[in-house]
CSV table of N, CA, C and O in Angstrom, one decimal:
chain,number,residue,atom,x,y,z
C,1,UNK,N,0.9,-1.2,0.0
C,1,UNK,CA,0.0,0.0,0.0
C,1,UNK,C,0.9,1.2,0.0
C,1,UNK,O,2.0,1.2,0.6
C,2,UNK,N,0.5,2.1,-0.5
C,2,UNK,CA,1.2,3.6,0.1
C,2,UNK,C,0.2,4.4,0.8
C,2,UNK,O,-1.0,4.3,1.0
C,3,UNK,N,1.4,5.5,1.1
C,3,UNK,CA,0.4,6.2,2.5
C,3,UNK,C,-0.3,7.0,1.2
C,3,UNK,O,0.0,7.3,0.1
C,4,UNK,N,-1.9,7.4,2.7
C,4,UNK,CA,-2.4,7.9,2.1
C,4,UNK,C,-3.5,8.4,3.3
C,4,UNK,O,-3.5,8.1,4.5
C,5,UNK,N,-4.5,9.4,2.8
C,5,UNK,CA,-5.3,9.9,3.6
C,5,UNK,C,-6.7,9.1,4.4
C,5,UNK,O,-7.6,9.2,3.6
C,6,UNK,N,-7.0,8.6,5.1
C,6,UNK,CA,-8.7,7.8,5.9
C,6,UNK,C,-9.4,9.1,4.7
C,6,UNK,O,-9.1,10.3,4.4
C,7,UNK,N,-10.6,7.9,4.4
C,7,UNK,CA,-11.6,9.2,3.5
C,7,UNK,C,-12.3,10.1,4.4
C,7,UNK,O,-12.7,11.3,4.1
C,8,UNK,N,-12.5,9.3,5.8
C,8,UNK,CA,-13.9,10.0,6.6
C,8,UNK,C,-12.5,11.2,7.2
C,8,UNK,O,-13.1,12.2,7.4
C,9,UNK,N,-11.6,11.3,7.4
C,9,UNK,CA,-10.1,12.2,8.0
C,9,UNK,C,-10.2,13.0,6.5
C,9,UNK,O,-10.4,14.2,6.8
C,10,UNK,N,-10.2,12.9,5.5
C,10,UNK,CA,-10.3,13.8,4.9
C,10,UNK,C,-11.8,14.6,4.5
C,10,UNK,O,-11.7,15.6,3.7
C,11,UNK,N,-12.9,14.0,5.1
C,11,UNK,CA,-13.7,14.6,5.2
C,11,UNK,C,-14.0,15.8,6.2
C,11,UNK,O,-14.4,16.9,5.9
C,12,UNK,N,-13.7,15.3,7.6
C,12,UNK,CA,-12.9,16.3,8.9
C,12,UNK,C,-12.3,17.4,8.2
C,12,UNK,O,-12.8,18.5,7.8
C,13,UNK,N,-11.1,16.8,8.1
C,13,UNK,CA,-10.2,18.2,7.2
C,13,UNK,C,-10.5,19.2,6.8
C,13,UNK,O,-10.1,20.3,7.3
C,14,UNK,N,-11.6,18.9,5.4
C,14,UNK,CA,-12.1,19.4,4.4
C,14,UNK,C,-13.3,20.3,5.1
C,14,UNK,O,-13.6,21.3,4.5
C,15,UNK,N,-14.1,20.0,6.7
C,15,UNK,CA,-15.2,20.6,7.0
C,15,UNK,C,-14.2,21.3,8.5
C,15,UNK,O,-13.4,20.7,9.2
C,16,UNK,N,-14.5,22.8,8.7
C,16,UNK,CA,-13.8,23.8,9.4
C,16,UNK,C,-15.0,23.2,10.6
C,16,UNK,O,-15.8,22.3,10.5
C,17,UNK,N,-14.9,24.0,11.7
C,17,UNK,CA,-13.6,23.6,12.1
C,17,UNK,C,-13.0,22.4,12.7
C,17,UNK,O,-12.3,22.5,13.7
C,18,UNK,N,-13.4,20.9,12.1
C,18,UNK,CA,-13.3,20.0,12.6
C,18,UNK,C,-11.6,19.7,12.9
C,18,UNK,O,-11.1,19.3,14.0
C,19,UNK,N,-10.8,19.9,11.6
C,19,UNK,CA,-9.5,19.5,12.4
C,19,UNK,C,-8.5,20.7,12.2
C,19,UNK,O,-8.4,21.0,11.0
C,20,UNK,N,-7.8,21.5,13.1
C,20,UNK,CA,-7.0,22.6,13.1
C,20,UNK,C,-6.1,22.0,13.5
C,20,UNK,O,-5.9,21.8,14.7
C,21,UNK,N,-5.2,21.6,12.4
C,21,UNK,CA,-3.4,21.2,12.4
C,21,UNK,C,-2.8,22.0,13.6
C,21,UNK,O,-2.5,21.2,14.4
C,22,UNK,N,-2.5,22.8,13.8
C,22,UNK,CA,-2.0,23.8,14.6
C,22,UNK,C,-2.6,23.8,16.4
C,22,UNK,O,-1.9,23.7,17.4
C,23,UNK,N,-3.8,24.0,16.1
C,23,UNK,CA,-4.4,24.2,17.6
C,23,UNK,C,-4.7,22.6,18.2
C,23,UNK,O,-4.5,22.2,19.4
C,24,UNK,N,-5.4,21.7,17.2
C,24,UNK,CA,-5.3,20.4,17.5
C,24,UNK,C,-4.4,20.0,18.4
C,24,UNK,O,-3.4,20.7,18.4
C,25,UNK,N,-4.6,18.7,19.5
C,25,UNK,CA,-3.3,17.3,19.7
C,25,UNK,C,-3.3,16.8,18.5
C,25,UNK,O,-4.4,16.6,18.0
C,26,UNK,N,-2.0,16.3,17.7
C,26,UNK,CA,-2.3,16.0,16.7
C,26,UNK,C,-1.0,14.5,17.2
C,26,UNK,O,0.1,14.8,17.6
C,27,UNK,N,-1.4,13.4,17.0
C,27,UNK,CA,-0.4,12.4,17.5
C,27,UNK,C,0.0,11.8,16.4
C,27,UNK,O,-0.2,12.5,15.4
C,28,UNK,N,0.4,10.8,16.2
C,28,UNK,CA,1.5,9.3,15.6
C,28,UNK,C,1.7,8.3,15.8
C,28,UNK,O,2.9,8.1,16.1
C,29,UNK,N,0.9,7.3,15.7
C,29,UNK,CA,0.6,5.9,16.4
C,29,UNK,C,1.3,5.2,15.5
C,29,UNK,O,1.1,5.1,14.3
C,30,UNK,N,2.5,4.4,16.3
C,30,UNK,CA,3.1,3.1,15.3
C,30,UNK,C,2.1,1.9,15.4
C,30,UNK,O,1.6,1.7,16.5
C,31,UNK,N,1.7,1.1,14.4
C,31,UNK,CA,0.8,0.3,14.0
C,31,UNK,C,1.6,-1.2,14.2
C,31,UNK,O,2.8,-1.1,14.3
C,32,UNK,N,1.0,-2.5,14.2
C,32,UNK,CA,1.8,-3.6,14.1
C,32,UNK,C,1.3,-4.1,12.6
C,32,UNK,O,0.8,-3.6,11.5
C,33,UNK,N,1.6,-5.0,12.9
C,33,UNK,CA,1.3,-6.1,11.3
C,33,UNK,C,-0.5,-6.6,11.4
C,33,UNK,O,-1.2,-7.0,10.5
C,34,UNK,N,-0.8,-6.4,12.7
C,34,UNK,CA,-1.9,-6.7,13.4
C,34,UNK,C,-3.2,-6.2,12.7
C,34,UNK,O,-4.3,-6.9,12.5
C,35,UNK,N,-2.8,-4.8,12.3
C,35,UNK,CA,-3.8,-4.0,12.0
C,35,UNK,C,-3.6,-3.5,10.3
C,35,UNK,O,-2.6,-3.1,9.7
C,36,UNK,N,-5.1,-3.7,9.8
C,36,UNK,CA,-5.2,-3.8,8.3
C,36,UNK,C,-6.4,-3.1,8.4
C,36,UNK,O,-7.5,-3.2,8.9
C,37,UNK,N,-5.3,-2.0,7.3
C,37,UNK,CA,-6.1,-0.5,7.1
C,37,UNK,C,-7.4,-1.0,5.8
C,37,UNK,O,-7.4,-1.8,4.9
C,38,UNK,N,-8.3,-0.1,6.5
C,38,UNK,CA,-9.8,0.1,5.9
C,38,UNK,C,-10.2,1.2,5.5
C,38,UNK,O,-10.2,2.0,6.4
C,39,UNK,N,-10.7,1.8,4.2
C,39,UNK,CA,-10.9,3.0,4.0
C,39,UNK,C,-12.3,3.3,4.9
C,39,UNK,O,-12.8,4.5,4.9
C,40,UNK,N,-12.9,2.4,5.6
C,40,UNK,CA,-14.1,2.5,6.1
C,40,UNK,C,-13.6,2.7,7.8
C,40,UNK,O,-14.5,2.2,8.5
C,41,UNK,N,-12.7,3.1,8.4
C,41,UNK,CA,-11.9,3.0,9.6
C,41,UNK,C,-12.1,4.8,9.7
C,41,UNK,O,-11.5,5.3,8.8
C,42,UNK,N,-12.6,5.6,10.6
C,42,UNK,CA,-12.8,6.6,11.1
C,42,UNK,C,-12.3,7.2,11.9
C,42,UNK,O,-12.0,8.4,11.6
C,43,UNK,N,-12.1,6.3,13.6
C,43,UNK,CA,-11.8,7.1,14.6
C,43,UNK,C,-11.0,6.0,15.1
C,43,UNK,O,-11.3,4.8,14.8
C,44,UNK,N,-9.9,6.2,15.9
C,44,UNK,CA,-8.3,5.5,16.4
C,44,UNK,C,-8.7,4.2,17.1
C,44,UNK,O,-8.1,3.1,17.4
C,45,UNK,N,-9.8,4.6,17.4
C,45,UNK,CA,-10.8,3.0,18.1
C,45,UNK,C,-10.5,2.0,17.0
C,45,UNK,O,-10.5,0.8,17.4
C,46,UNK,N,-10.2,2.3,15.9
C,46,UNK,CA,-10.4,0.7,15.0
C,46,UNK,C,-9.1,0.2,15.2
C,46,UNK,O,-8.7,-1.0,15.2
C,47,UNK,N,-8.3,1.2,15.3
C,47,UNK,CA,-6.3,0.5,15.4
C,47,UNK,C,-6.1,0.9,17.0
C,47,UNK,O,-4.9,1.0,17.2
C,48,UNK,N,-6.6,1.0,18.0
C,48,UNK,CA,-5.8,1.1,19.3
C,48,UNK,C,-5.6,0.2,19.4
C,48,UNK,O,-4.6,0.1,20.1
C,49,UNK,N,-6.0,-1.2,19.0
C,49,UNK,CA,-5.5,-2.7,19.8
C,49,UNK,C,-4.1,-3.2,18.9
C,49,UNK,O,-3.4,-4.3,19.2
C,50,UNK,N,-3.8,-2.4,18.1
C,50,UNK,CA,-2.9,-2.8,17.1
C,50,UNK,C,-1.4,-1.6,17.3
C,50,UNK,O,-0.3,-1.5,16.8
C,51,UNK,N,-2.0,-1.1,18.1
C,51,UNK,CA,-0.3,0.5,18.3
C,51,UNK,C,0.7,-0.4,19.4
C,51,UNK,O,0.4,-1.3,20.2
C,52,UNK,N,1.5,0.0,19.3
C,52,UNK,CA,2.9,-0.6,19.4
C,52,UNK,C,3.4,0.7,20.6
C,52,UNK,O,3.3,1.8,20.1
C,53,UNK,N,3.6,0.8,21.4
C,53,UNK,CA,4.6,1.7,22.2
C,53,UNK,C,3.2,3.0,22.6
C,53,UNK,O,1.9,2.9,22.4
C,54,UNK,N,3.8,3.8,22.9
C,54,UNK,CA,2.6,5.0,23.0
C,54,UNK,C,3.2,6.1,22.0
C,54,UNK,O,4.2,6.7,21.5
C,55,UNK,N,1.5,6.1,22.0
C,55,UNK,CA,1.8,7.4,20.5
C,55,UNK,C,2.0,9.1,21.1
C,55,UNK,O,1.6,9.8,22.0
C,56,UNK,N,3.1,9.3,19.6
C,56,UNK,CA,3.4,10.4,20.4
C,56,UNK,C,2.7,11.9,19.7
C,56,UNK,O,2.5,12.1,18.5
C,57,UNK,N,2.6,12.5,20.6
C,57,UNK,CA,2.0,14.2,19.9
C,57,UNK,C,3.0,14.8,19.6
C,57,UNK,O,4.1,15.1,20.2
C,58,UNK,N,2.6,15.2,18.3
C,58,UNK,CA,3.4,16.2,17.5
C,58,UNK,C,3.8,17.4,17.4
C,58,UNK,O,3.1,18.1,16.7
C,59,UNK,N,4.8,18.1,18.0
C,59,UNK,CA,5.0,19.2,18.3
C,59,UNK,C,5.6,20.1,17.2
C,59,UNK,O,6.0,19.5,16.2
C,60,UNK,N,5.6,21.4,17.4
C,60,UNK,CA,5.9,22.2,17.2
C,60,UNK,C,5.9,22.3,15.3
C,60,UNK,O,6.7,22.6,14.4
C,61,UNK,N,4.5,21.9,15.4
C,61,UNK,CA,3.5,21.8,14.1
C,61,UNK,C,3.5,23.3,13.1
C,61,UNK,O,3.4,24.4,13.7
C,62,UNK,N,3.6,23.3,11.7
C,62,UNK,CA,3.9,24.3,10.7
C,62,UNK,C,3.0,23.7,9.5
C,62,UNK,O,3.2,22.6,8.9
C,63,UNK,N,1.9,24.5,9.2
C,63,UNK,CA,1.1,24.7,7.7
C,63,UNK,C,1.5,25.5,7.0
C,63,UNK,O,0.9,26.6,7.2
C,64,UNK,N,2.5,25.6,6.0
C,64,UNK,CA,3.2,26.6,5.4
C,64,UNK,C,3.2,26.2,3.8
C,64,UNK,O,3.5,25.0,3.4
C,65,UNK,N,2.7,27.1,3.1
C,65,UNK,CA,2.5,26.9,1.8
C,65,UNK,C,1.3,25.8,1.2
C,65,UNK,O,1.0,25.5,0.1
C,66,UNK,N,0.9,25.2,2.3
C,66,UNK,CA,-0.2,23.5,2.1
C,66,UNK,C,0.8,22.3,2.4
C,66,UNK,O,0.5,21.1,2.0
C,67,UNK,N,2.0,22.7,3.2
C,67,UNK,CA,2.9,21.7,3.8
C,67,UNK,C,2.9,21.5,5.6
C,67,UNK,O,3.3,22.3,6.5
C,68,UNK,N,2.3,20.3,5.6
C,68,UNK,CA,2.8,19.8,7.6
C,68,UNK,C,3.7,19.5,7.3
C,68,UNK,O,4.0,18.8,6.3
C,69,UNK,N,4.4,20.1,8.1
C,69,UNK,CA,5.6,19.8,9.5
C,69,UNK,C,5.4,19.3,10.9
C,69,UNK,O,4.3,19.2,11.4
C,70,UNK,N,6.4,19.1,11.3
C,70,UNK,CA,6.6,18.8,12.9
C,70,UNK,C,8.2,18.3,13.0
C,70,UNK,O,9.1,18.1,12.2
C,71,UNK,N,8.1,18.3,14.9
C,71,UNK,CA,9.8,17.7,14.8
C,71,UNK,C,9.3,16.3,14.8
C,71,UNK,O,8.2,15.9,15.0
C,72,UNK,N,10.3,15.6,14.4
C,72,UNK,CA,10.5,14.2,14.0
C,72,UNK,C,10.0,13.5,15.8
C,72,UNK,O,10.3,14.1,16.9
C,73,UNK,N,9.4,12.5,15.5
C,73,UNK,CA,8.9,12.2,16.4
C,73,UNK,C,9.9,10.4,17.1
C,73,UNK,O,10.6,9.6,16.3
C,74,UNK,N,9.7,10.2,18.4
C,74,UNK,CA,10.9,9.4,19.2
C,74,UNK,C,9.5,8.3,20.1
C,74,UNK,O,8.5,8.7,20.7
C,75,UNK,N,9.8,7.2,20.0
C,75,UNK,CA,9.5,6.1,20.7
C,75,UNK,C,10.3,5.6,21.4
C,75,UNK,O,11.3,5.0,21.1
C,76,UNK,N,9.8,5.8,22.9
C,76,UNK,CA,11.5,4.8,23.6
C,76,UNK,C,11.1,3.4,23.8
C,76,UNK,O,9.9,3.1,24.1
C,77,UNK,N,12.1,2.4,23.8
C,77,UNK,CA,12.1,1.3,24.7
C,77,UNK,C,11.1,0.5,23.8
C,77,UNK,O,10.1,0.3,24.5
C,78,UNK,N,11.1,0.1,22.8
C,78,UNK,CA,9.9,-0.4,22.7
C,78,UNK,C,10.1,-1.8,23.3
C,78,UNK,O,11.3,-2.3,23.4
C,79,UNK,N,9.3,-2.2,23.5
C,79,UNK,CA,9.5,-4.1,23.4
C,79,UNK,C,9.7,-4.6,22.7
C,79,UNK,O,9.4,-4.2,21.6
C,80,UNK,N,10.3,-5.6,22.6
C,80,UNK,CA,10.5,-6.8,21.5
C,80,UNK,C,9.3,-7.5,21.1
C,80,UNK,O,8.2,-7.6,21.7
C,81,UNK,N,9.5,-7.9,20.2
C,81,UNK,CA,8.8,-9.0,19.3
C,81,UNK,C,7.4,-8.6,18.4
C,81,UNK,O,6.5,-9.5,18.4
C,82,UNK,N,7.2,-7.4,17.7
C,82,UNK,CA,6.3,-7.1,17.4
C,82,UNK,C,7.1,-6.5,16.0
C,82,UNK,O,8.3,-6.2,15.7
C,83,UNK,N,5.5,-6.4,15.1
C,83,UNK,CA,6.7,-6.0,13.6
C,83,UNK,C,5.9,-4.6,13.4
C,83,UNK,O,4.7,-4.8,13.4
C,84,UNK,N,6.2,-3.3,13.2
C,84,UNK,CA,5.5,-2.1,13.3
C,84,UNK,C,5.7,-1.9,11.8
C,84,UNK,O,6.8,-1.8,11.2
C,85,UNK,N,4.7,-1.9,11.2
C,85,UNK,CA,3.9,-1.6,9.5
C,85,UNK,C,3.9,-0.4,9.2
C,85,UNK,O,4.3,0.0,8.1
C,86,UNK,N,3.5,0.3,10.0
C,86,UNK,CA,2.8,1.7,10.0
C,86,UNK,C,2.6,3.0,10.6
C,86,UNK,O,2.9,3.0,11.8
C,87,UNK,N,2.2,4.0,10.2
C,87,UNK,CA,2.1,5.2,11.4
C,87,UNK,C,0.5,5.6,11.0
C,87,UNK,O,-0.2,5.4,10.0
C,88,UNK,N,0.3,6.1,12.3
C,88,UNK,CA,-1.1,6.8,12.0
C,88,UNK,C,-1.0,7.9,12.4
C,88,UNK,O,-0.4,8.3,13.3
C,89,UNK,N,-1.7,8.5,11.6
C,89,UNK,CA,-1.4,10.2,12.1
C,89,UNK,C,-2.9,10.5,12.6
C,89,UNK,O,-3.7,10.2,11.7
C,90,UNK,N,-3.6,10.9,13.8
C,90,UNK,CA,-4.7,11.0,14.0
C,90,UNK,C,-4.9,12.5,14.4
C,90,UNK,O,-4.0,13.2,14.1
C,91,UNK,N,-5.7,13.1,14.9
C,91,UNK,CA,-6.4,14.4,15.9
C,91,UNK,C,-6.8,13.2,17.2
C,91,UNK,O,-7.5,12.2,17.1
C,92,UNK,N,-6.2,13.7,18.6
C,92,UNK,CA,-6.3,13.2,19.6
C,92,UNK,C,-7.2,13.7,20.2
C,92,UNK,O,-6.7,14.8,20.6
C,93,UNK,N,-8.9,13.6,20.6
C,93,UNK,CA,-9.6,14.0,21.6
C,93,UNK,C,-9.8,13.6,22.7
C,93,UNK,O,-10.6,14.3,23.3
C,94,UNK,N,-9.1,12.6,23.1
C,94,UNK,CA,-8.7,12.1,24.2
C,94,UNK,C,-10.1,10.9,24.3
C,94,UNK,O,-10.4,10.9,25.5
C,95,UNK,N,-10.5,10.4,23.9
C,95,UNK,CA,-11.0,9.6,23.5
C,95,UNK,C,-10.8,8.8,22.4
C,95,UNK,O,-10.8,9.5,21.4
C,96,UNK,N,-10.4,7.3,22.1
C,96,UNK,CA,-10.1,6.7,21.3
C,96,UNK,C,-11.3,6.7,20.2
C,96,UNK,O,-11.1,6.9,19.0
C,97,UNK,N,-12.2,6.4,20.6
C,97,UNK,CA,-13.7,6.3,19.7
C,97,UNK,C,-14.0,7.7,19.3
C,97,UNK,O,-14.8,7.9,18.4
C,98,UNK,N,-13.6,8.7,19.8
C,98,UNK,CA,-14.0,10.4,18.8
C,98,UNK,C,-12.7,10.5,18.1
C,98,UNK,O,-12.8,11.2,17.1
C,99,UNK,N,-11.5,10.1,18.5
C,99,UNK,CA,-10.5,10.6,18.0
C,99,UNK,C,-10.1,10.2,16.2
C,99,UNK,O,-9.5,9.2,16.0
C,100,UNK,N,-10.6,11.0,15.4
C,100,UNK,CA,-10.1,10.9,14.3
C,100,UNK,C,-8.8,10.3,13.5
C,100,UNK,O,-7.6,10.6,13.8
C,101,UNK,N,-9.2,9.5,12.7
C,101,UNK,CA,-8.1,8.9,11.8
C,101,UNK,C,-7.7,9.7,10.9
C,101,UNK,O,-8.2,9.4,9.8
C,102,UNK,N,-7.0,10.6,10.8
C,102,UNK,CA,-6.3,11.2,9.0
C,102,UNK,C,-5.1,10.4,8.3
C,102,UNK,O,-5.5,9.8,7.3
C,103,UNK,N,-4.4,10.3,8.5
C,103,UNK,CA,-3.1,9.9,7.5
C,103,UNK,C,-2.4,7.9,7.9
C,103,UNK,O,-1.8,7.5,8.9
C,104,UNK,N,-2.8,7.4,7.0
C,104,UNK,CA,-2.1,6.0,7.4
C,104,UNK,C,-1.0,6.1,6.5
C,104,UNK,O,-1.2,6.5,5.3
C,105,UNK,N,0.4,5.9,7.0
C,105,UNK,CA,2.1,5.9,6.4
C,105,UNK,C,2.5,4.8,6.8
C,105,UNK,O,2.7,4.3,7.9
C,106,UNK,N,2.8,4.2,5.0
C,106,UNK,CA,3.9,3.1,5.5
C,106,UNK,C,4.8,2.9,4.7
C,106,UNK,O,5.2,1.8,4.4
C,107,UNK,N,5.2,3.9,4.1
C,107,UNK,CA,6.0,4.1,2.8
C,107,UNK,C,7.2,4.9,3.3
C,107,UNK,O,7.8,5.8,2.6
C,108,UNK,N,7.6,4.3,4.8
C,108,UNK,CA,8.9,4.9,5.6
C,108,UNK,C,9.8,3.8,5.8
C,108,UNK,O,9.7,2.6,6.1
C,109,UNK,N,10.6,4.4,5.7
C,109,UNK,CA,12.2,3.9,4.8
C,109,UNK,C,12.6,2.9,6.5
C,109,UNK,O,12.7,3.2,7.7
C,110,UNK,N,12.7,1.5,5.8
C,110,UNK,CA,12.9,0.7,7.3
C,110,UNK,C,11.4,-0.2,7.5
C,110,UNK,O,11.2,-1.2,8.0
C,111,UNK,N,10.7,0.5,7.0
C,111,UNK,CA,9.1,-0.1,7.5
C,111,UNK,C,8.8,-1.3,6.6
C,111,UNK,O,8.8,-1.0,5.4
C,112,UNK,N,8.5,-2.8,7.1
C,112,UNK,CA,8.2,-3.1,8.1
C,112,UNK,C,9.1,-3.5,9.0
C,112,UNK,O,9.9,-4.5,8.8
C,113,UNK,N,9.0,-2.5,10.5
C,113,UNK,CA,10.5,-2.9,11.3
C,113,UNK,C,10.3,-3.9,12.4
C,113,UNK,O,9.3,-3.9,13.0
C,114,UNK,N,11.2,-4.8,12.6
C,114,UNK,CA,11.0,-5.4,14.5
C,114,UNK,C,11.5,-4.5,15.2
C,114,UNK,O,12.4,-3.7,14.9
C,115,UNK,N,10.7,-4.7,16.3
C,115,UNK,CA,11.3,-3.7,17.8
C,115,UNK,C,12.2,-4.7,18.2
C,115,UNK,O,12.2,-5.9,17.8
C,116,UNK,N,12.9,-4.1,18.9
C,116,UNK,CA,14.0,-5.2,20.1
C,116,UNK,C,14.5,-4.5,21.0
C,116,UNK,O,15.7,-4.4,21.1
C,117,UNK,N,13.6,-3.8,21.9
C,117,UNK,CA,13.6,-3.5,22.8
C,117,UNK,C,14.1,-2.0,22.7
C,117,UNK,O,13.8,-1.4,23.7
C,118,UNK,N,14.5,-1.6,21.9
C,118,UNK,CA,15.2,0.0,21.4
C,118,UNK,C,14.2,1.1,21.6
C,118,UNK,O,13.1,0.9,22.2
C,119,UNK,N,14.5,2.0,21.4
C,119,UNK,CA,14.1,3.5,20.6
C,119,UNK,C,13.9,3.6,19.1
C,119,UNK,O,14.9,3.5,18.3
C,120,UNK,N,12.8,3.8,18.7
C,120,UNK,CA,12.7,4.3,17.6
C,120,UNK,C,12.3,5.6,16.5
C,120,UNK,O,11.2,5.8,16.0
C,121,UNK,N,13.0,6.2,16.5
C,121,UNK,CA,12.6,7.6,15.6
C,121,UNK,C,12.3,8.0,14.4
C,121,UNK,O,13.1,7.6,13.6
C,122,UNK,N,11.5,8.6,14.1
C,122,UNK,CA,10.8,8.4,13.0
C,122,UNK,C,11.4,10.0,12.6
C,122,UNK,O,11.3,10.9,13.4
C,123,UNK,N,12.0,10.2,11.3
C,123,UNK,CA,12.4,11.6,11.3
C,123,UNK,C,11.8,11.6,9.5
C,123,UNK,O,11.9,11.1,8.4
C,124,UNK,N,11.1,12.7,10.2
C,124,UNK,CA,9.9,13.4,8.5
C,124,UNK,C,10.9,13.9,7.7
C,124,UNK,O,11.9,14.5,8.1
C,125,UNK,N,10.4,13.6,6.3
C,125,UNK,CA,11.7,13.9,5.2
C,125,UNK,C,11.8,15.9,5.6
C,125,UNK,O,11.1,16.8,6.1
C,126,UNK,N,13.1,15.8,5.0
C,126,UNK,CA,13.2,17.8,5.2
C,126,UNK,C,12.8,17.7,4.1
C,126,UNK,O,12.2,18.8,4.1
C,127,UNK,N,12.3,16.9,2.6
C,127,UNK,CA,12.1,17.4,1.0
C,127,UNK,C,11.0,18.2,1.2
C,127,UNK,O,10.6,18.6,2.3
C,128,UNK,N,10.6,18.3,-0.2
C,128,UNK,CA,9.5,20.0,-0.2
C,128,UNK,C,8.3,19.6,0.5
C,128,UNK,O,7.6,20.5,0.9
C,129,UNK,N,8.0,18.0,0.8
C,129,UNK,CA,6.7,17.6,1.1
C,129,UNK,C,6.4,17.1,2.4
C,129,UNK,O,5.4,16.7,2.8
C,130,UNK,N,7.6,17.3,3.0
C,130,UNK,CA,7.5,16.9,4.4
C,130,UNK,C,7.1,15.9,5.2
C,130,UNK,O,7.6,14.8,5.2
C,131,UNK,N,6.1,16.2,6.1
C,131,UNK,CA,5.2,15.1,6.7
C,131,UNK,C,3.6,14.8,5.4
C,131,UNK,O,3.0,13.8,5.2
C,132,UNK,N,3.5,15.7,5.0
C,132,UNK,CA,2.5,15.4,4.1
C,132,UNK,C,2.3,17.2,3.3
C,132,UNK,O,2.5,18.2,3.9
C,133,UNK,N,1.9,17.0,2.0
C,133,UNK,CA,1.5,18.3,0.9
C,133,UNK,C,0.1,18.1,0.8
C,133,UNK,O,-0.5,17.1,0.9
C,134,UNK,N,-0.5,19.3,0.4
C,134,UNK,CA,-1.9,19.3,0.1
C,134,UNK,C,-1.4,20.0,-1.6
C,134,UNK,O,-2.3,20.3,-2.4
């Protein structure tokens, strides 16, 4: 697969003020092999049984020209024995079942990886497109 946008996350998107990149929590859930993306998959409720480590929120977020940014995001310690597929990029409402799905990535260099007990960092291309272009 390549990455690509949840339709119902790009529906969000597309209707104001449902997701504000900026003022949002906007997180990054590593996925296992576990979980098989659905264009019919909505809110982080369909993959929380499948995230790998805790997901992390994205800081110091930039919409500049129709380009996200953020700093590259860090997982410590994961455990062993699990094969991580994917990222999910969601809007965190602190609720798993409201919290919106937008961006499934697995078209990151290394992916599909094993944990072994490490740190893992996920660092967003510097190219023109960053974490994602509109």
């Amino acid at each position: 697969m390549a990455n690509k946008f949840y339709p119902k996350g790009k529906e969000k998107m597309l209707r104001a003020p449902q997701v504000d990149w900026i003022a949002d929590t906007i997180k990054a859930a590593l996925v296992s092999t576990a979980y098989t993306y659905s264009d019919a998959h909505e809110f982080f409720s369909s993959a929380s049984a499948s995230v790998v480590g805790t997901p992390a929120t994205l800081s110091d977020k930039t919409t500049t020209d129709g380009v996200f940014d953020a700093d590259d995001v860090a997982y410590a310690a994961l455990a062993a024995g699990s094969t991580i597929k994917a990222l999910l990029i969601y809007k965190d409402t602190g609720v798993a079942s409201t919290s919106p799905l937008l961006g499934y990535l697995d078209a990151i260099t290394g992916f599909p990886m094993a944990t072994s007990g490490g740190d893992v960092i996920i660092p967003w291309s510097n190219g023109v497109a960053k974490i994602f272009s509109l």
